[in-house]
GROMACS .gro file of C-alpha atoms in nm:
model
  288
    1MET     CA    1  13.964  21.285  14.754
    2SER     CA    2  13.752  21.479  14.509
    3SER     CA    3  13.478  21.304  14.320
    4SER     CA    4  13.646  21.377  13.985
    5ARG     CA    5  13.966  21.210  14.101
    6THR     CA    6  13.773  20.905  14.219
    7VAL     CA    7  13.602  20.871  13.884
    8LEU     CA    8  13.939  20.895  13.704
    9ILE     CA    9  14.094  20.621  13.919
   10ALA     CA   10  13.796  20.395  13.857
   11ALA     CA   11  13.819  20.454  13.483
   12ILE     CA   12  14.191  20.370  13.481
   13ALA     CA   13  14.124  20.052  13.678
   14LEU     CA   14  13.858  19.946  13.433
   15LEU     CA   15  14.093  20.014  13.139
   16VAL     CA   16  14.377  19.815  13.297
   17GLY     CA   17  14.140  19.527  13.365
   18PHE     CA   18  14.014  19.531  13.009
   19VAL     CA   19  14.367  19.530  12.864
   20ALA     CA   20  14.475  19.253  13.100
   21GLY     CA   21  14.173  19.050  12.998
   22MET     CA   22  14.256  19.091  12.632
   23PHE     CA   23  14.619  18.992  12.696
   24SER     CA   24  14.529  18.680  12.892
   25SER     CA   25  14.271  18.569  12.637
   26GLY     CA   26  14.539  18.591  12.369
   27LEU     CA   27  14.768  18.360  12.567
   28ASP     CA   28  14.512  18.099  12.673
   29SER     CA   29  14.390  17.833  12.420
   30SER     CA   30  14.019  17.848  12.367
   31PRO     CA   31  13.824  17.519  12.346
   32PRO     CA   32  13.822  17.381  11.983
   33SER     CA   33  13.508  17.417  11.781
   34LYS     CA   34  13.298  17.111  11.688
   35GLU     CA   35  13.407  17.143  11.323
   36SER     CA   36  13.775  17.149  11.418
   37ALA     CA   37  13.739  16.846  11.642
   38ARG     CA   38  13.558  16.653  11.366
   39PHE     CA   39  13.831  16.743  11.116
   40HIS     CA   40  14.106  16.607  11.340
   41GLU     CA   41  13.899  16.294  11.404
   42LEU     CA   42  13.859  16.228  11.032
   43GLN     CA   43  14.228  16.299  10.971
   44ASP     CA   44  14.328  16.040  11.231
   45ALA     CA   45  14.084  15.787  11.083
   46TYR     CA   46  14.226  15.844  10.734
   47GLN     CA   47  14.580  15.785  10.856
   48ASP     CA   48  14.470  15.461  11.023
   49LYS     CA   49  14.294  15.339  10.707
   50ASN     CA   50  14.592  15.435  10.495
   51THR     CA   51  14.821  15.231  10.718
   52GLN     CA   52  14.582  14.935  10.701
   53PHE     CA   53  14.566  14.964  10.321
   54PHE     CA   54  14.942  14.936  10.274
   55LYS     CA   55  14.957  14.651  10.525
   56LEU     CA   56  14.686  14.462  10.332
   57ALA     CA   57  14.861  14.537  10.002
   58ARG     CA   58  15.179  14.376  10.134
   59GLU     CA   59  14.981  14.076  10.257
   60ARG     CA   60  14.808  14.051   9.917
   61ASP     CA   61  15.143  14.046   9.734
   62ASN     CA   62  15.270  13.776   9.968
   63LEU     CA   63  14.956  13.567   9.911
   64ILE     CA   64  14.983  13.604   9.534
   65GLY     CA   65  15.335  13.469   9.552
   66GLN     CA   66  15.220  13.177   9.766
   67VAL     CA   67  14.932  13.100   9.528
   68ARG     CA   68  15.171  13.086   9.232
   69VAL     CA   69  15.392  12.839   9.416
   70LEU     CA   70  15.086  12.630   9.509
   71GLU     CA   71  14.963  12.634   9.148
   72GLN     CA   72  15.295  12.491   9.036
   73MET     CA   73  15.276  12.225   9.307
   74VAL     CA   74  14.918  12.135   9.208
   75ASP     CA   75  15.018  12.112   8.842
   76THR     CA   76  15.292  11.868   8.937
   77LEU     CA   77  15.067  11.660   9.160
   78ASN     CA   78  14.781  11.647   8.910
   79ALA     CA   79  14.998  11.577   8.610
   80GLU     CA   80  14.965  11.252   8.423
   81ILE     CA   81  15.204  11.325   8.138
   82ASP     CA   82  15.347  11.677   8.135
   83GLU     CA   83  15.654  11.666   7.909
   84ILE     CA   84  15.708  11.542   7.555
   85ASN     CA   85  15.982  11.581   7.299
   86ALA     CA   86  16.044  11.531   6.928
   87VAL     CA   87  16.409  11.630   6.907
   88ALA     CA   88  16.505  11.371   6.645
   89ALA     CA   89  16.236  11.457   6.393
   90THR     CA   90  16.300  11.672   6.087
   91ALA     CA   91  16.034  11.820   5.861
   92GLU     CA   92  16.095  11.546   5.607
   93GLU     CA   93  16.065  11.275   5.874
   94TYR     CA   94  15.737  11.426   5.989
   95ARG     CA   95  15.609  11.447   5.632
   96GLU     CA   96  15.697  11.088   5.550
   97HIS     CA   97  15.593  10.927   5.879
   98PHE     CA   98  15.255  11.101   5.908
   99ARG     CA   99  15.183  11.140   5.534
  100LEU     CA  100  15.150  11.515   5.558
  101ALA     CA  101  15.023  11.741   5.282
  102ASN     CA  102  15.128  12.060   5.458
  103ILE     CA  103  15.347  12.181   5.747
  104THR     CA  104  15.292  12.517   5.920
  105ALA     CA  105  15.431  12.429   6.264
  106ASP     CA  106  15.774  12.567   6.356
  107LEU     CA  107  16.009  12.268   6.381
  108SER     CA  108  16.327  12.468   6.447
  109ASP     CA  109  16.275  12.476   6.824
  110THR     CA  110  16.358  12.130   6.958
  111ARG     CA  111  16.331  12.201   7.330
  112ASP     CA  112  16.114  11.986   7.555
  113ARG     CA  113  15.747  12.082   7.551
  114TYR     CA  114  15.533  12.145   7.858
  115PRO     CA  115  15.166  12.240   7.918
  116LEU     CA  116  15.071  12.584   7.777
  117TYR     CA  117  15.356  12.559   7.522
  118ASP     CA  118  15.282  12.546   7.150
  119ILE     CA  119  15.334  12.195   7.016
  120ALA     CA  120  15.315  12.043   6.667
  121VAL     CA  121  14.988  11.860   6.601
  122VAL     CA  122  14.863  11.655   6.304
  123ARG     CA  123  14.502  11.725   6.205
  124LEU     CA  124  14.278  11.674   5.904
  125ASN     CA  125  14.205  11.987   5.701
  126GLU     CA  126  13.877  12.059   5.523
  127SER     CA  127  13.990  11.847   5.228
  128GLY     CA  128  14.062  11.552   5.453
  129GLU     CA  129  14.440  11.589   5.412
  130ARG     CA  130  14.679  11.574   5.704
  131GLU     CA  131  14.863  11.888   5.805
  132LEU     CA  132  15.109  11.967   6.084
  133VAL     CA  133  15.004  12.281   6.271
  134PRO     CA  134  15.091  12.455   6.601
  135MET     CA  135  14.850  12.426   6.892
  136GLN     CA  136  14.867  12.529   7.254
  137TRP     CA  137  14.894  12.234   7.491
  138GLY     CA  138  14.596  12.256   7.727
  139LEU     CA  139  14.247  12.220   7.581
  140LEU     CA  140  14.022  12.527   7.573
  141PRO     CA  141  13.667  12.430   7.464
  142SER     CA  142  13.481  12.665   7.230
  143TRP     CA  143  13.222  12.735   7.503
  144TRP     CA  144  13.469  12.842   7.774
  145LYS     CA  145  13.412  13.174   7.953
  146PRO     CA  146  13.578  13.319   8.265
  147SER     CA  147  13.426  13.203   8.594
  148LYS     CA  148  13.499  13.229   8.965
  149LYS     CA  149  13.697  12.906   8.949
  150THR     CA  150  13.888  12.979   8.628
  151LYS     CA  151  13.916  13.353   8.579
  152SER     CA  152  14.168  13.319   8.296
  153ARG     CA  153  14.188  13.076   8.007
  154LYS     CA  154  14.532  12.959   8.118
  155SER     CA  155  14.400  12.865   8.462
  156PHE     CA  156  14.145  12.646   8.281
  157GLN     CA  157  14.404  12.500   8.045
  158ARG     CA  158  14.622  12.396   8.338
  159MET     CA  159  14.350  12.142   8.419
  160THR     CA  160  14.297  12.009   8.065
  161TYR     CA  161  14.634  11.913   7.918
  162ASN     CA  162  14.561  11.544   7.988
  163ALA     CA  163  14.230  11.374   7.906
  164ARG     CA  164  14.156  11.030   8.049
  165SER     CA  165  14.052  10.788   7.779
  166GLU     CA  166  13.792  10.641   8.014
  167THR     CA  167  13.586  10.965   8.019
  168ILE     CA  168  13.669  11.158   7.701
  169ASP     CA  169  13.327  11.084   7.552
  170THR     CA  170  13.131  11.204   7.858
  171LYS     CA  171  13.320  11.493   8.019
  172PRO     CA  172  13.195  11.834   7.895
  173SER     CA  173  13.549  11.960   7.834
  174TYR     CA  174  13.633  11.675   7.596
  175ARG     CA  175  13.324  11.510   7.448
  176HIS     CA  176  13.281  11.749   7.153
  177ALA     CA  177  13.648  11.729   7.061
  178PHE     CA  178  13.639  11.351   7.092
  179LYS     CA  179  13.362  11.325   6.834
  180ARG     CA  180  13.477  11.601   6.597
  181ASN     CA  181  13.841  11.698   6.648
  182ARG     CA  182  14.073  11.407   6.715
  183VAL     CA  183  14.440  11.476   6.636
  184LEU     CA  184  14.786  11.319   6.656
  185ILE     CA  185  15.062  11.458   6.877
  186PRO     CA  186  15.403  11.357   6.734
  187ALA     CA  187  15.676  11.263   6.981
  188THR     CA  188  16.004  11.080   7.008
  189GLN     CA  189  15.979  11.034   7.384
  190PHE     CA  190  15.783  11.131   7.694
  191TYR     CA  191  15.917  11.200   8.041
  192GLU     CA  192  15.812  11.087   8.386
  193HIS     CA  193  15.983  11.129   8.724
  194GLY     CA  194  16.345  11.106   8.619
  195PHE     CA  195  16.303  10.880   8.316
  196TYR     CA  196  16.252  10.917   7.942
  197PHE     CA  197  16.041  10.656   7.766
  198ARG     CA  198  16.094  10.577   7.397
  199LEU     CA  199  15.972  10.315   7.153
  200ALA     CA  200  16.230  10.049   7.075
  201ARG     CA  201  16.137  10.003   6.710
  202SER     CA  202  16.041  10.355   6.602
  203PRO     CA  203  16.212  10.688   6.675
  204LEU     CA  204  15.891  10.877   6.595
  205PHE     CA  205  15.540  10.792   6.708
  206ALA     CA  206  15.203  10.956   6.773
  207ILE     CA  207  15.012  11.019   7.092
  208ALA     CA  208  14.633  11.035   7.067
  209GLY     CA  209  14.506  11.390   7.113
  210LEU     CA  210  14.195  11.609   7.100
  211ALA     CA  211  14.174  11.964   6.964
  212GLU     CA  212  13.948  12.269   6.997
  213HIS     CA  213  13.915  12.615   6.843
  214TRP     CA  214  13.822  12.900   7.078
  215SER     CA  215  13.761  13.270   7.012
  216ASP     CA  216  13.612  13.560   7.207
  217GLY     CA  217  13.604  13.798   6.911
  218THR     CA  218  13.944  13.954   6.983
  219GLU     CA  219  14.162  13.653   7.063
  220THR     CA  220  14.177  13.312   6.897
  221VAL     CA  221  14.329  12.996   7.044
  222ASP     CA  222  14.380  12.656   6.881
  223SER     CA  223  14.451  12.411   7.161
  224CYS     CA  224  14.490  12.042   7.229
  225THR     CA  225  14.509  11.779   7.500
  226MET     CA  226  14.688  11.446   7.528
  227VAL     CA  227  14.481  11.132   7.586
  228THR     CA  228  14.607  10.900   7.861
  229THR     CA  229  14.533  10.545   7.968
  230GLU     CA  230  14.641  10.301   8.238
  231ALA     CA  231  15.018  10.265   8.259
  232ASN     CA  232  15.196   9.948   8.161
  233GLU     CA  233  15.425   9.786   8.418
  234MET     CA  234  15.735   9.980   8.312
  235VAL     CA  235  15.577  10.327   8.334
  236GLY     CA  236  15.361  10.233   8.632
  237LYS     CA  237  15.670  10.173   8.845
  238VAL     CA  238  15.768  10.541   8.824
  239HIS     CA  239  15.434  10.716   8.768
  240PRO     CA  240  15.251  10.779   9.098
  241ARG     CA  241  14.908  10.777   8.932
  242LYS     CA  242  14.979  10.479   8.704
  243ARG     CA  243  14.907  10.663   8.377
  244MET     CA  244  15.073  10.688   8.037
  245PRO     CA  245  14.992  10.835   7.693
  246VAL     CA  246  14.776  10.649   7.444
  247ILE     CA  247  15.049  10.556   7.195
  248LEU     CA  248  14.971  10.507   6.825
  249ASP     CA  249  15.271  10.339   6.664
  250SER     CA  250  15.131  10.237   6.326
  251GLU     CA  251  14.970  10.404   6.027
  252ALA     CA  252  14.660  10.191   6.079
  253ALA     CA  253  14.624  10.313   6.438
  254CYS     CA  254  14.677  10.677   6.336
  255ALA     CA  255  14.426  10.650   6.051
  256ARG     CA  256  14.169  10.493   6.279
  257TRP     CA  257  14.208  10.766   6.541
  258LEU     CA  258  14.170  11.041   6.280
  259ASN     CA  259  13.872  10.878   6.106
  260PRO     CA  260  13.585  11.133   6.143
  261GLU     CA  261  13.323  10.865   6.087
  262LEU     CA  262  13.411  10.692   6.414
  263THR     CA  263  13.231  10.892   6.682
  264GLN     CA  264  13.160  10.627   6.946
  265ARG     CA  265  13.415  10.541   7.210
  266GLY     CA  266  13.351  10.169   7.167
  267SER     CA  267  13.480  10.180   6.810
  268LEU     CA  268  13.816  10.306   6.938
  269ASP     CA  269  13.856  10.102   7.257
  270GLU     CA  270  14.132   9.888   7.110
  271LEU     CA  271  14.355  10.197   7.083
  272PHE     CA  272  14.335  10.268   7.456
  273VAL     CA  273  14.520   9.951   7.559
  274PRO     CA  274  14.846  10.028   7.748
  275TYR     CA  275  15.143  10.006   7.514
  276ASP     CA  276  15.351   9.689   7.540
  277ASP     CA  277  15.643   9.766   7.772
  278GLY     CA  278  15.846   9.500   7.594
  279LEU     CA  279  15.855   9.739   7.297
  280MET     CA  280  15.973  10.038   7.502
  281ASP     CA  281  16.305  10.165   7.632
  282GLN     CA  282  16.344  10.341   7.966
  283ILE     CA  283  16.636  10.585   7.993
  284ALA     CA  284  16.740  10.760   8.313
  285GLU     CA  285  16.738  11.138   8.282
  286ASP     CA  286  17.108  11.176   8.365
  287ALA     CA  287  17.188  10.924   8.091
  288GLY     CA  288  17.018  11.142   7.825
   0.00000   0.00000   0.00000
């Protein structure tokens, strides 16, 4: 074999080997680069976090629902008096009974009233005259601000719709209102655990109350709370915490409670005595 032929065969062999190498390298997967591997790692981590996020979101929604149910249960357990009504009272009856100079409260809605509802309240205006105005049931002191415990005003008001007469002059939530803003809450009956309680000799009476004015610059709330005392025997039989409203059934009692010159609890102690159950009627709920 001539030397030229040998050189040609060698060249062809080299060319075939080169082409074969190129072909095989095109078919085989080369090892991924560090950047590519990191990208896939981050992509997998993102998908995991995304899955965890939606799982936590579902758990959060479930917990929110459970908290709302628990709040309602706590409201029921903590309640002393949490329903009042004045269905039988007309504007003229209000005006005559409470000696009102003015009425701005809406008396057309005669449904039962619960905490956080607007209720009709008798207060003294700047001239010392009595007026009937709407207030939200659940006291919001003028100093209130959101906190970790009560992030919204309504969460605070759920705890302040009853004020115990024994501590209204010392508790921060009530002591200012006790000295400066005592009011009357008109009612024809109050409700407890399946029974309505009414006064035998008067279709309309007053419950002792406290009031506050709150504002944050954009929102204004006039609110009130109902003062409670130890229950008499009749109410105590159905009320688990043995409490009842402080009932003011005479003009003298109402005038004394509204008197701005009386700022010491001792001067009002006689009003906190449980109402005589011999002067009350107890009506089962299903009897109306």
